[in-house]
Coordinates of C-alpha atoms and ligand atoms in Angstrom, one line a residue:
M1 CA 40.5 -9.8 22.2
A2 CA 38.5 -11.5 19.5
D3 CA 40.3 -13.2 16.7
H4 CA 37.6 -12.9 14.1
D5 CA 34.6 -10.6 13.5
L6 CA 32.2 -13.5 13.4
V7 CA 32.4 -17.2 13.9
I8 CA 29.7 -19.6 12.9
R9 CA 30.5 -22.6 15.0
G10 CA 29.8 -26.3 14.6
G11 CA 27.3 -26.2 11.8
V12 CA 26.9 -28.6 8.9
V13 CA 28.6 -26.7 6.1
V14 CA 27.2 -27.1 2.5
D15 CA 29.8 -25.0 0.8
G16 CA 28.3 -24.5 -2.6
T17 CA 30.9 -26.4 -4.6
G18 CA 28.9 -29.5 -4.6
A19 CA 31.1 -31.2 -2.0
P20 CA 29.2 -33.3 0.5
P21 CA 28.0 -31.6 3.8
R22 CA 30.6 -31.6 6.5
Q23 CA 30.8 -30.3 10.1
A24 CA 32.9 -27.2 10.2
D25 CA 33.3 -23.7 11.7
V26 CA 33.2 -20.7 9.5
A27 CA 35.2 -17.6 10.4
I28 CA 34.5 -14.2 8.9
D29 CA 36.6 -11.1 8.9
G30 CA 35.3 -7.9 7.4
D31 CA 33.2 -8.9 4.4
R32 CA 35.1 -12.0 3.6
I33 CA 35.2 -15.6 4.7
T34 CA 38.6 -16.3 6.2
T35 CA 38.4 -19.9 7.4
V36 CA 36.2 -22.9 6.8
G37 CA 37.3 -25.8 9.1
T38 CA 38.2 -25.8 12.7
V39 CA 38.3 -22.3 14.1
T40 CA 40.0 -22.2 17.5
G41 CA 40.0 -18.5 17.9
R42 CA 37.1 -16.6 19.2
G43 CA 34.7 -14.3 17.3
R44 CA 33.6 -10.9 18.4
D45 CA 30.2 -12.3 17.5
E46 CA 29.5 -16.0 17.4
I47 CA 26.6 -18.1 16.1
D48 CA 26.1 -21.5 17.6
A49 CA 25.1 -23.5 14.5
T50 CA 25.0 -26.9 16.2
G51 CA 22.5 -29.0 14.2
L52 CA 22.0 -26.2 11.6
L53 CA 23.0 -26.0 8.0
V54 CA 25.5 -23.3 6.9
T55 CA 25.3 -22.4 3.3
P56 CA 26.3 -19.6 1.0
G57 CA 23.7 -16.8 0.6
F58 CA 21.4 -17.5 -2.3
V59 CA 22.0 -15.7 -5.6
D60 CA 18.7 -15.0 -7.3
I61 CA 19.4 -14.0 -10.9
H62 CA 15.7 -13.3 -11.9
T63 CA 14.0 -10.5 -10.0
H64 CA 12.2 -7.3 -10.9
Y65 CA 13.1 -5.0 -8.0
D66 CA 14.1 -2.2 -10.4
G67 CA 11.6 0.3 -8.9
Q68 CA 11.3 -1.1 -5.4
V69 CA 15.1 -1.0 -5.0
T70 CA 14.9 2.8 -5.0
W71 CA 12.6 2.9 -1.9
D72 CA 12.9 -0.4 -0.1
P73 CA 16.2 -1.1 1.7
Y74 CA 15.2 -4.8 2.3
L75 CA 14.0 -6.1 -1.0
T76 CA 11.2 -8.1 0.6
P77 CA 10.2 -10.9 0.1
S78 CA 13.5 -12.2 -1.4
C79 CA 15.4 -11.3 1.7
W80 CA 13.1 -13.5 3.7
Q81 CA 14.0 -16.5 1.4
G82 CA 17.7 -16.6 2.0
V83 CA 18.6 -14.4 -1.0
T84 CA 21.7 -12.2 -0.4
T85 CA 22.1 -11.1 -4.0
A86 CA 19.2 -10.1 -6.2
V87 CA 19.7 -9.5 -9.9
M88 CA 17.1 -7.2 -11.5
G89 CA 16.3 -5.8 -14.9
N90 CA 15.1 -9.1 -16.4
C91 CA 12.7 -9.7 -19.2
G92 CA 13.6 -6.5 -21.1
V93 CA 11.9 -4.2 -18.7
G94 CA 13.3 -1.6 -16.3
F95 CA 13.7 2.1 -15.8
A96 CA 16.9 3.2 -17.5
P97 CA 18.0 4.6 -19.8
V98 CA 15.1 7.1 -19.9
R99 CA 14.3 10.6 -21.0
P100 CA 12.0 12.6 -18.8
D101 CA 9.1 12.3 -21.2
K102 CA 9.2 8.5 -21.1
H103 CA 8.8 7.9 -17.3
E104 CA 5.1 7.2 -17.5
W105 CA 5.6 4.9 -20.5
L106 CA 8.1 2.7 -18.7
I107 CA 5.8 2.6 -15.6
A108 CA 2.9 1.5 -17.8
L109 CA 5.1 -1.2 -19.4
M110 CA 6.3 -2.5 -16.0
E111 CA 2.8 -2.4 -14.7
G112 CA 1.5 -4.4 -17.6
V113 CA 4.4 -6.9 -18.0
E114 CA 5.2 -7.5 -14.4
D115 CA 2.0 -6.5 -12.6
I116 CA 3.6 -4.0 -10.3
P117 CA 1.1 -1.2 -9.4
G118 CA 1.8 1.9 -11.6
T119 CA 0.6 4.2 -8.8
A120 CA 3.2 2.7 -6.5
L121 CA 6.0 3.1 -9.1
H122 CA 4.8 6.6 -9.9
E123 CA 4.9 7.7 -6.3
G124 CA 8.0 5.6 -5.3
I125 CA 10.4 6.3 -8.1
K126 CA 12.3 9.6 -7.9
W127 CA 13.8 9.5 -11.5
N128 CA 17.0 11.2 -10.6
W129 CA 18.8 9.6 -13.6
E130 CA 18.7 9.5 -17.3
S131 CA 21.5 7.1 -18.4
Y132 CA 21.9 3.6 -17.2
P133 CA 25.1 4.3 -15.2
E134 CA 23.2 7.2 -13.5
Y135 CA 20.5 4.8 -12.6
L136 CA 23.1 2.5 -11.0
D137 CA 24.4 5.5 -9.0
A138 CA 20.9 6.2 -7.7
V139 CA 20.5 2.6 -6.6
A140 CA 24.0 2.7 -5.0
N141 CA 23.1 5.8 -3.0
H142 CA 20.4 3.9 -1.1
P143 CA 21.4 1.6 1.7
H144 CA 20.3 -2.0 1.3
A145 CA 20.2 -5.1 3.4
I146 CA 21.2 -7.4 0.6
D147 CA 23.3 -7.0 -2.6
V148 CA 21.6 -6.0 -5.8
A149 CA 22.8 -5.9 -9.4
G150 CA 21.2 -4.6 -12.6
Q151 CA 20.9 -5.5 -16.2
I152 CA 20.0 -3.0 -19.0
P153 CA 16.5 -3.7 -20.4
H154 CA 15.9 -3.7 -24.1
A155 CA 12.6 -1.9 -23.9
A156 CA 14.0 1.1 -22.1
L157 CA 17.0 1.2 -24.4
R158 CA 14.7 1.1 -27.5
G159 CA 12.5 3.9 -26.2
Y160 CA 15.6 6.0 -25.3
V161 CA 17.1 5.7 -28.8
M162 CA 14.1 5.5 -31.0
G163 CA 11.7 7.8 -29.1
D164 CA 8.0 7.1 -29.6
R165 CA 8.8 4.7 -32.4
G166 CA 10.7 2.5 -29.9
A167 CA 7.5 1.6 -28.1
D168 CA 6.1 -0.1 -31.3
H169 CA 7.6 -3.5 -31.7
T170 CA 6.9 -3.4 -35.5
E171 CA 9.1 -0.3 -35.9
V172 CA 12.5 -1.1 -37.3
P173 CA 15.5 0.9 -36.1
T174 CA 17.8 2.5 -38.6
A175 CA 21.4 1.4 -38.8
D176 CA 22.4 4.5 -36.8
E177 CA 19.9 3.7 -34.1
I178 CA 21.1 0.1 -33.8
Q179 CA 24.7 1.4 -33.4
R180 CA 23.5 3.8 -30.8
M181 CA 21.7 1.1 -28.9
G182 CA 24.9 -1.0 -29.0
Q183 CA 27.0 1.9 -27.7
L184 CA 24.6 2.5 -24.8
A185 CA 24.3 -1.1 -23.9
A186 CA 28.1 -1.4 -23.9
E187 CA 28.3 1.8 -21.8
A188 CA 25.8 0.2 -19.3
I189 CA 27.9 -2.9 -19.1
R190 CA 31.1 -0.9 -18.5
G191 CA 29.2 1.1 -16.0
G192 CA 28.3 -1.9 -14.0
A193 CA 25.3 -3.6 -15.5
L194 CA 25.6 -7.4 -15.4
G195 CA 23.9 -7.9 -18.7
F196 CA 21.3 -7.1 -21.3
T197 CA 17.8 -8.6 -21.3
T198 CA 15.0 -8.8 -23.8
S199 CA 11.5 -10.2 -24.2
R200 CA 10.0 -11.8 -27.2
S201 CA 6.8 -13.0 -25.6
V202 CA 3.2 -12.0 -26.5
N203 CA 2.4 -12.5 -22.8
H204 CA 4.3 -9.3 -22.1
K205 CA 2.0 -6.3 -22.7
D206 CA 1.9 -2.9 -21.2
R207 CA -1.0 -1.6 -19.1
D208 CA -3.0 -0.7 -22.2
G209 CA -2.5 -4.0 -23.9
N210 CA 0.3 -2.9 -26.3
L211 CA 2.8 -5.7 -27.0
T212 CA 6.2 -5.3 -25.4
P213 CA 8.5 -3.1 -27.6
S214 CA 11.2 -5.8 -28.1
L215 CA 8.8 -8.5 -29.2
T216 CA 9.8 -8.7 -32.8
A217 CA 13.1 -6.9 -32.8
S218 CA 15.0 -7.9 -35.9
A219 CA 18.2 -10.0 -36.1
D220 CA 20.1 -6.8 -37.1
E221 CA 18.9 -5.0 -34.0
L222 CA 19.7 -7.9 -31.6
L223 CA 23.0 -8.9 -33.2
G224 CA 24.0 -5.2 -33.4
I225 CA 23.5 -4.8 -29.6
A226 CA 25.0 -8.2 -28.9
R227 CA 28.2 -7.5 -30.9
A228 CA 28.7 -4.2 -29.2
I229 CA 28.4 -5.9 -25.8
G230 CA 30.8 -8.6 -26.9
E231 CA 33.5 -5.9 -27.4
T232 CA 33.4 -5.2 -23.7
N233 CA 34.3 -8.8 -23.0
E234 CA 31.8 -8.7 -20.1
G235 CA 28.1 -9.1 -19.6
V236 CA 25.5 -11.7 -20.2
F237 CA 22.1 -12.0 -21.9
E238 CA 18.8 -13.0 -20.4
V239 CA 16.0 -13.7 -22.9
I240 CA 12.4 -14.8 -22.7
T241 CA 10.7 -15.8 -26.0
D242 CA 7.7 -17.8 -27.1
F243 CA 9.6 -19.8 -29.7
T244 CA 6.8 -19.4 -32.2
D245 CA 9.1 -20.7 -34.9
F246 CA 11.6 -22.7 -32.9
D247 CA 14.4 -23.2 -35.4
S248 CA 14.7 -19.6 -36.5
E249 CA 14.2 -18.3 -33.0
F250 CA 16.8 -20.5 -31.5
A251 CA 19.3 -19.8 -34.3
L252 CA 18.9 -16.0 -33.6
L253 CA 19.5 -16.4 -29.8
R254 CA 22.4 -18.7 -30.5
A255 CA 23.9 -16.2 -32.9
M256 CA 23.7 -13.4 -30.3
S257 CA 25.7 -15.5 -27.9
E258 CA 28.1 -16.9 -30.5
E259 CA 28.9 -13.6 -32.2
S260 CA 29.4 -11.8 -28.9
G261 CA 31.1 -14.5 -27.1
R262 CA 28.9 -13.8 -24.1
P263 CA 26.7 -16.3 -22.1
M264 CA 22.9 -16.3 -22.3
S265 CA 20.2 -17.8 -20.2
I266 CA 16.9 -18.6 -21.9
T267 CA 13.6 -19.0 -20.1
T268 CA 12.9 -22.7 -20.3
A269 CA 9.4 -23.7 -19.3
Q270 CA 6.5 -25.7 -20.6
L271 CA 3.5 -23.5 -21.2
G272 CA 0.2 -24.2 -22.8
L273 CA 1.2 -22.3 -26.0
H274 CA 4.1 -24.8 -26.5
P275 CA 4.1 -28.2 -28.1
P276 CA 4.3 -30.9 -25.4
D277 CA 8.0 -31.6 -25.9
H278 CA 9.1 -28.0 -26.1
W279 CA 11.3 -27.9 -23.1
R280 CA 13.2 -31.1 -24.2
R281 CA 13.7 -29.7 -27.6
L282 CA 15.0 -26.4 -26.2
L283 CA 17.4 -28.2 -23.8
D284 CA 18.6 -30.4 -26.6
A285 CA 19.3 -27.4 -28.8
I286 CA 21.1 -25.7 -25.9
E287 CA 23.2 -28.8 -25.5
G288 CA 24.1 -28.7 -29.2
A289 CA 25.2 -25.1 -28.8
V290 CA 27.3 -25.8 -25.7
N291 CA 29.0 -28.7 -27.5
D292 CA 30.0 -26.1 -30.1
G293 CA 31.4 -23.8 -27.4
V294 CA 28.4 -21.4 -27.2
E295 CA 27.5 -20.7 -23.6
L296 CA 23.7 -21.1 -23.5
R297 CA 21.8 -22.2 -20.4
G298 CA 18.2 -22.9 -19.7
Q299 CA 16.8 -20.8 -16.9
V300 CA 14.2 -23.0 -15.1
A301 CA 11.7 -22.9 -12.3
A302 CA 11.9 -24.8 -9.0
R303 CA 8.3 -25.8 -9.1
P304 CA 5.4 -25.5 -11.5
V305 CA 4.7 -21.8 -12.0
G306 CA 1.3 -21.1 -10.5
V307 CA -1.3 -18.4 -10.4
I308 CA -2.3 -17.5 -6.8
M309 CA -6.0 -16.9 -6.5
S310 CA -7.2 -14.9 -3.4
L311 CA -10.0 -12.6 -2.6
E312 CA -7.7 -9.6 -2.6
G313 CA -5.8 -10.7 -5.7
R314 CA -6.5 -10.1 -9.3
I315 CA -8.4 -13.3 -10.1
H316 CA -10.5 -15.6 -8.1
P317 CA -13.5 -17.8 -8.9
L318 CA -16.1 -15.7 -7.0
L319 CA -15.7 -13.0 -9.7
V320 CA -17.8 -15.1 -12.0
T321 CA -20.9 -14.6 -9.8
E322 CA -23.4 -11.8 -9.8
S323 CA -23.9 -12.1 -6.0
Y324 CA -20.2 -11.5 -5.5
R325 CA -20.0 -8.6 -7.9
K326 CA -22.8 -6.9 -5.9
I327 CA -20.6 -6.7 -2.8
S328 CA -17.2 -6.6 -4.4
G329 CA -17.0 -2.8 -4.2
L330 CA -17.5 -2.7 -0.4
P331 CA -14.6 -1.9 2.0
A332 CA -12.7 -5.1 2.8
S333 CA -14.1 -5.6 6.3
E334 CA -17.7 -5.1 5.2
R335 CA -17.2 -7.4 2.2
L336 CA -15.8 -10.1 4.5
A337 CA -18.7 -9.7 6.8
Q338 CA -21.1 -10.3 3.9
L339 CA -19.1 -13.3 2.7
R340 CA -19.5 -14.8 6.1
R341 CA -23.3 -14.7 6.0
P342 CA -24.6 -18.2 5.3
D343 CA -27.2 -16.9 2.7
V344 CA -24.6 -15.0 0.8
R345 CA -22.2 -17.9 0.9
Q346 CA -24.8 -20.3 -0.4
A347 CA -25.9 -17.9 -3.2
I348 CA -22.4 -17.4 -4.4
I349 CA -21.6 -21.2 -4.2
D350 CA -24.7 -22.0 -6.2
E351 CA -23.8 -19.4 -8.9
M352 CA -20.2 -20.7 -9.0
S353 CA -21.5 -24.2 -9.5
A354 CA -23.7 -23.1 -12.3
A355 CA -21.0 -21.1 -14.1
P356 CA -19.5 -22.7 -17.2
T357 CA -16.1 -24.3 -16.4
S358 CA -14.5 -22.3 -19.2
M359 CA -13.4 -19.4 -17.1
G360 CA -9.7 -20.1 -17.8
P361 CA -7.8 -21.2 -14.7
M362 CA -10.4 -19.8 -12.4
N363 CA -12.7 -22.7 -12.0
N364 CA -10.9 -25.7 -13.6
W365 CA -11.2 -27.4 -10.2
S366 CA -9.1 -30.3 -11.0
N367 CA -6.2 -27.9 -11.4
C368 CA -7.0 -25.8 -8.3
F369 CA -5.2 -26.6 -5.0
A370 CA -5.9 -24.9 -1.7
L371 CA -2.7 -23.6 0.0
G372 CA -2.5 -23.9 3.8
Q373 CA 0.1 -22.8 6.3
P374 CA 2.8 -23.6 5.5
A375 CA 2.2 -23.6 1.8
N376 CA 2.3 -27.0 0.3
Y377 CA 3.2 -26.8 -3.4
A378 CA 4.0 -30.4 -3.9
V379 CA 0.5 -31.1 -5.0
R380 CA -0.9 -34.4 -6.4
P381 CA -4.0 -34.8 -8.5
T382 CA -5.8 -36.2 -5.4
D383 CA -5.2 -32.9 -3.6
S384 CA -7.2 -30.9 -6.2
I385 CA -10.4 -29.2 -5.2
Q386 CA -12.2 -31.4 -7.6
A387 CA -10.8 -34.6 -6.2
R388 CA -11.4 -33.6 -2.6
A389 CA -15.0 -32.5 -3.4
D390 CA -15.6 -35.8 -5.2
K391 CA -14.3 -37.7 -2.2
A392 CA -16.4 -35.7 0.3
G393 CA -19.5 -35.7 -1.9
T394 CA -19.7 -31.9 -1.9
A395 CA -19.6 -29.2 -4.6
P396 CA -16.1 -28.1 -5.6
A397 CA -17.3 -24.5 -5.5
E398 CA -18.0 -25.0 -1.8
L399 CA -14.4 -26.1 -1.1
A400 CA -13.0 -23.3 -3.2
Y401 CA -15.2 -20.8 -1.3
D402 CA -14.0 -22.0 2.0
A403 CA -10.3 -22.2 0.9
L404 CA -10.5 -18.5 -0.1
M405 CA -12.3 -17.6 3.2
A406 CA -9.7 -19.4 5.3
F407 CA -7.2 -17.2 7.3
D408 CA -10.0 -14.6 7.7
G409 CA -10.6 -14.2 4.1
A410 CA -6.9 -14.3 3.1
G411 CA -6.8 -17.9 1.9
C412 CA -5.1 -18.8 -1.4
I413 CA -5.7 -21.3 -4.2
Y414 CA -2.7 -22.4 -6.3
V415 CA -3.3 -23.0 -10.0
P416 CA -0.2 -24.4 -11.7
V417 CA 0.0 -23.0 -15.2
A418 CA 3.5 -24.0 -16.4
N419 CA 5.6 -27.2 -16.1
F420 CA 2.5 -29.2 -15.0
N421 CA 1.4 -30.9 -18.2
D422 CA 1.5 -34.4 -16.7
R423 CA 0.0 -33.1 -13.4
N424 CA 3.1 -34.0 -11.5
M425 CA 6.5 -32.5 -11.0
D426 CA 8.5 -34.9 -13.1
M427 CA 9.0 -32.3 -15.8
T428 CA 10.2 -29.7 -13.3
R429 CA 12.6 -32.2 -11.8
A430 CA 14.0 -33.2 -15.2
M431 CA 14.7 -29.5 -16.0
L432 CA 16.3 -28.9 -12.6
V433 CA 18.7 -31.8 -12.8
H434 CA 19.7 -31.1 -16.4
P435 CA 23.4 -30.2 -16.4
L436 CA 22.8 -27.1 -18.6
T437 CA 20.1 -25.4 -16.5
I438 CA 20.2 -22.9 -13.7
P439 CA 17.4 -22.1 -11.3
G440 CA 15.7 -18.7 -11.8
L441 CA 12.4 -17.3 -13.0
G442 CA 11.2 -16.4 -9.5
D443 CA 10.3 -12.9 -10.5
G444 CA 10.9 -11.4 -7.0
G445 CA 9.2 -8.0 -6.7
A446 CA 6.8 -8.7 -9.6
H447 CA 3.4 -10.1 -10.3
C448 CA 2.1 -8.5 -7.2
T449 CA -1.5 -9.7 -7.4
I450 CA -1.2 -13.1 -9.0
I451 CA 2.1 -14.9 -8.5
S452 CA 4.3 -15.5 -5.5
D453 CA 7.4 -17.3 -6.7
A454 CA 10.2 -15.4 -4.9
S455 CA 10.2 -18.5 -2.6
F456 CA 11.6 -20.7 -5.3
A457 CA 15.0 -20.9 -3.6
T458 CA 13.5 -22.1 -0.3
F459 CA 11.4 -24.7 -2.2
L460 CA 14.6 -26.2 -3.7
L461 CA 15.6 -27.0 -0.2
T462 CA 12.3 -27.9 1.4
H463 CA 10.9 -30.0 -1.4
W464 CA 13.7 -31.3 -3.6
A465 CA 16.4 -31.8 -0.9
R466 CA 14.1 -32.9 1.9
D467 CA 10.4 -33.7 1.4
A468 CA 10.4 -35.3 -2.1
A469 CA 10.1 -39.1 -2.4
P470 CA 13.4 -40.8 -1.8
D471 CA 13.9 -41.6 -5.5
E472 CA 13.1 -38.0 -6.5
R473 CA 15.1 -36.3 -3.8
M474 CA 18.2 -34.3 -4.8
P475 CA 21.3 -34.1 -2.6
I476 CA 21.4 -30.9 -0.5
E477 CA 24.9 -30.1 -1.9
F478 CA 23.5 -30.2 -5.4
V479 CA 20.6 -27.7 -4.8
I480 CA 22.9 -25.4 -2.9
Q481 CA 25.5 -25.4 -5.6
R482 CA 22.7 -24.6 -8.1
Q483 CA 21.2 -21.7 -6.2
C484 CA 24.5 -20.2 -5.1
A485 CA 27.7 -20.9 -7.1
D486 CA 26.0 -21.8 -10.4
T487 CA 23.6 -18.8 -10.5
A488 CA 26.4 -16.5 -9.4
R489 CA 28.7 -17.8 -12.2
M490 CA 25.9 -17.4 -14.7
V491 CA 25.9 -13.7 -14.3
G492 CA 29.7 -13.3 -13.8
L493 CA 29.8 -13.0 -10.0
L494 CA 32.7 -15.3 -9.2
D495 CA 33.3 -13.8 -5.8
R496 CA 30.3 -15.4 -4.1
G497 CA 28.1 -18.5 -3.9
V498 CA 30.9 -20.6 -2.2
L499 CA 32.0 -20.9 1.4
A500 CA 35.7 -20.8 1.2
P501 CA 38.5 -18.3 2.3
G502 CA 38.4 -15.2 0.2
Y503 CA 34.8 -15.4 -0.9
K504 CA 32.2 -12.8 0.0
A505 CA 30.8 -13.5 3.5
D506 CA 27.2 -14.0 2.4
V507 CA 25.9 -16.9 4.5
N508 CA 22.6 -18.6 5.5
V509 CA 22.3 -20.5 8.8
I510 CA 19.3 -22.7 8.4
D511 CA 17.3 -24.9 10.6
F512 CA 16.7 -27.4 7.9
D513 CA 14.2 -29.6 9.8
K514 CA 12.0 -26.5 10.5
L515 CA 12.5 -24.8 7.1
S516 CA 9.1 -24.1 5.5
I517 CA 7.4 -21.6 3.2
G518 CA 4.6 -19.5 4.5
R519 CA 1.4 -19.0 2.6
P520 CA 1.3 -16.0 0.2
E521 CA -0.1 -12.9 1.9
M522 CA -1.4 -9.7 0.4
I523 CA 0.0 -6.6 2.1
Y524 CA -0.5 -3.0 1.3
D525 CA 2.9 -1.5 1.9
L526 CA 3.9 -0.2 -1.5
P527 CA 3.9 3.5 -2.1
A528 CA 0.4 4.9 -2.7
N529 CA -0.9 1.9 -0.6
G530 CA -0.2 -0.4 -3.4
K531 CA -0.8 -4.1 -2.7
R532 CA 1.4 -7.1 -3.3
L533 CA 1.7 -10.7 -2.5
V534 CA 4.6 -11.5 -0.2
Q535 CA 5.7 -14.8 1.4
R536 CA 7.8 -15.4 4.4
A537 CA 9.7 -18.5 5.4
T538 CA 10.4 -20.2 8.7
G539 CA 13.8 -21.7 9.5
Y540 CA 16.3 -19.0 8.3
V541 CA 18.0 -18.6 11.6
A542 CA 20.5 -16.0 10.3
T543 CA 21.2 -14.5 6.9
I544 CA 24.6 -12.8 6.8
V545 CA 25.4 -10.2 4.2
S546 CA 29.0 -8.9 3.8
G547 CA 30.0 -10.4 7.1
A548 CA 27.1 -9.0 9.3
V549 CA 23.9 -10.6 10.3
A550 CA 21.2 -8.8 8.3
F551 CA 18.2 -11.0 9.2
R552 CA 17.7 -13.2 12.3
D553 CA 14.7 -15.5 12.2
G554 CA 13.3 -13.5 9.3
E555 CA 13.5 -10.2 11.1
P556 CA 15.9 -7.4 9.9
T557 CA 18.7 -6.6 12.4
G558 CA 19.2 -3.1 10.9
S559 CA 22.5 -4.1 9.2
L560 CA 22.5 -2.5 5.8
R561 CA 25.7 -3.8 4.3
G562 CA 24.2 -4.7 1.0
Q563 CA 25.8 -3.1 -2.0
L564 CA 25.1 -2.4 -5.6
V565 CA 27.3 -5.0 -7.4
R566 CA 29.0 -3.2 -10.3
G567 CA 29.7 -5.6 -13.0
A568 CA 31.3 -9.0 -13.1
Q569 CA 33.4 -9.9 -10.1
P570 CA 36.6 -12.0 -10.3
A571 CA 37.0 -15.1 -8.2
P572 CA 39.1 -14.5 -5.1
V573 CA 42.8 -15.1 -5.2
V574 CA 43.4 -17.3 -2.2
A575 CA 46.8 -17.6 -0.6
G576 CA 46.0 -20.2 2.0
S577 CA 43.6 -23.1 1.7
A578 CA 40.5 -24.2 3.4
G579 CA 41.0 -26.4 6.5
S580 CA 42.3 -25.6 9.9
G581 CA 42.8 -22.1 11.0
R582 CA 43.0 -20.0 14.0
Ligands
ZN1 ZN1 10.8 -11.9 -15.3

């Protein structure tokens, strides 16, 4: 007779509380952790974790699986990166509430803002909902390998209440419409949404180039919605904004949180459109608010956010040449055969070299970095294509060509576009260790042809806790706490992110020495043969969801115990304490 459903034996436990790593066994019964300490009893299933890390499953609070969740039980690629809870509905876009005549509008918005193929969304989404709670029911009706949770997006809410006017960010809702938006947002929170999200960024446009509907929503509108949510005493806010006028914008966000009494995370990044000290200013302002009791946090990236250039992606430097454009319409295998011909190669390289270096990120060679296998994102200026070409005495265009042609034409070039002003990761590090930030912004499920950042969580471990220079390295217990307990708490999920009795049994067993991030790969597995960049990892020996092994060495076991998480979850009430147990 077994004493426990599952025992993870002899691993190095990093429990998510920030406590130092310690050797311990973990016993699991049902979907809960029952012991962390010495487990003498046997498990029906046992994992020998000798020499391996045992951590809580990762809680990723920034994904865009709102469509994919209705057809994909696994939520790849996040599930390959140790994520056991994915929170979707970020950046103000999603698919509920919605009236039947607005389906295509929401698809066009998601396609434009988050670069998810509209044809895939069109074919994949069944639209068997109208209200937000009905959407959650539809999600809950599908089995999933990991937990998911939703947030009600401002754009959909606006379109639902204001009709066609809602799509136009310059349209101002009436008082009645604001009240209705507040009612529906509160209804969504009571029905299980974790929060409300909005975008005030000009970078967010629909497929046809129209600015995102929430871009210039007035204080009346935002505060009206926020106050209605506040009355539920639940829910959080997630906001991305350009901070065009910093003071007034920050005051508005702060007022939303202050007047509702609900926490808010604000995208905190250093982009080209910002003044050089923007991120510092924002974090200082957040600190001021927190000192006044207003629960704001900066949501930050684990590494400089980068565009991925690849021959099958949306942008790459060959596109500037006439010789490439001539063959670009060929079927992939024929195009690749052409690109392998020495004469074609030379012609394209010559044209790339002659092209003006004003093609945006595409041929700014000193900011282009070839990604190998595994993918190395910890790039230094000397790794750039320009620096390597200078050293080798060759044309950078030649190195770029060969980088894209690596891996049978599936090679990638990484172009950092945010948090890389000083051409190093100091800024990223400073944001990550700031006490009022939480890791996020990975955008799992989105930016299918141009960004692959669902691997942020793995990067926290591989780079910041292992490979970084000793004086830049972060303790493993710190990054695990950040990616598990802190992110979970940010969205109100107090039942997970910690390995202790009573907590949800979401666990990663990790071969820390072998942990690495695979190169981004374009695959064609979306509905309607839609393509997307995905990224695997090596070293996740087991990922356990609700007490059962859902992934072993990156492969699904068939266990589909993931659930839709409905609303905030209380911390477990624990009778016993961690330590010895049967
Ligand atoms: Zn996003």
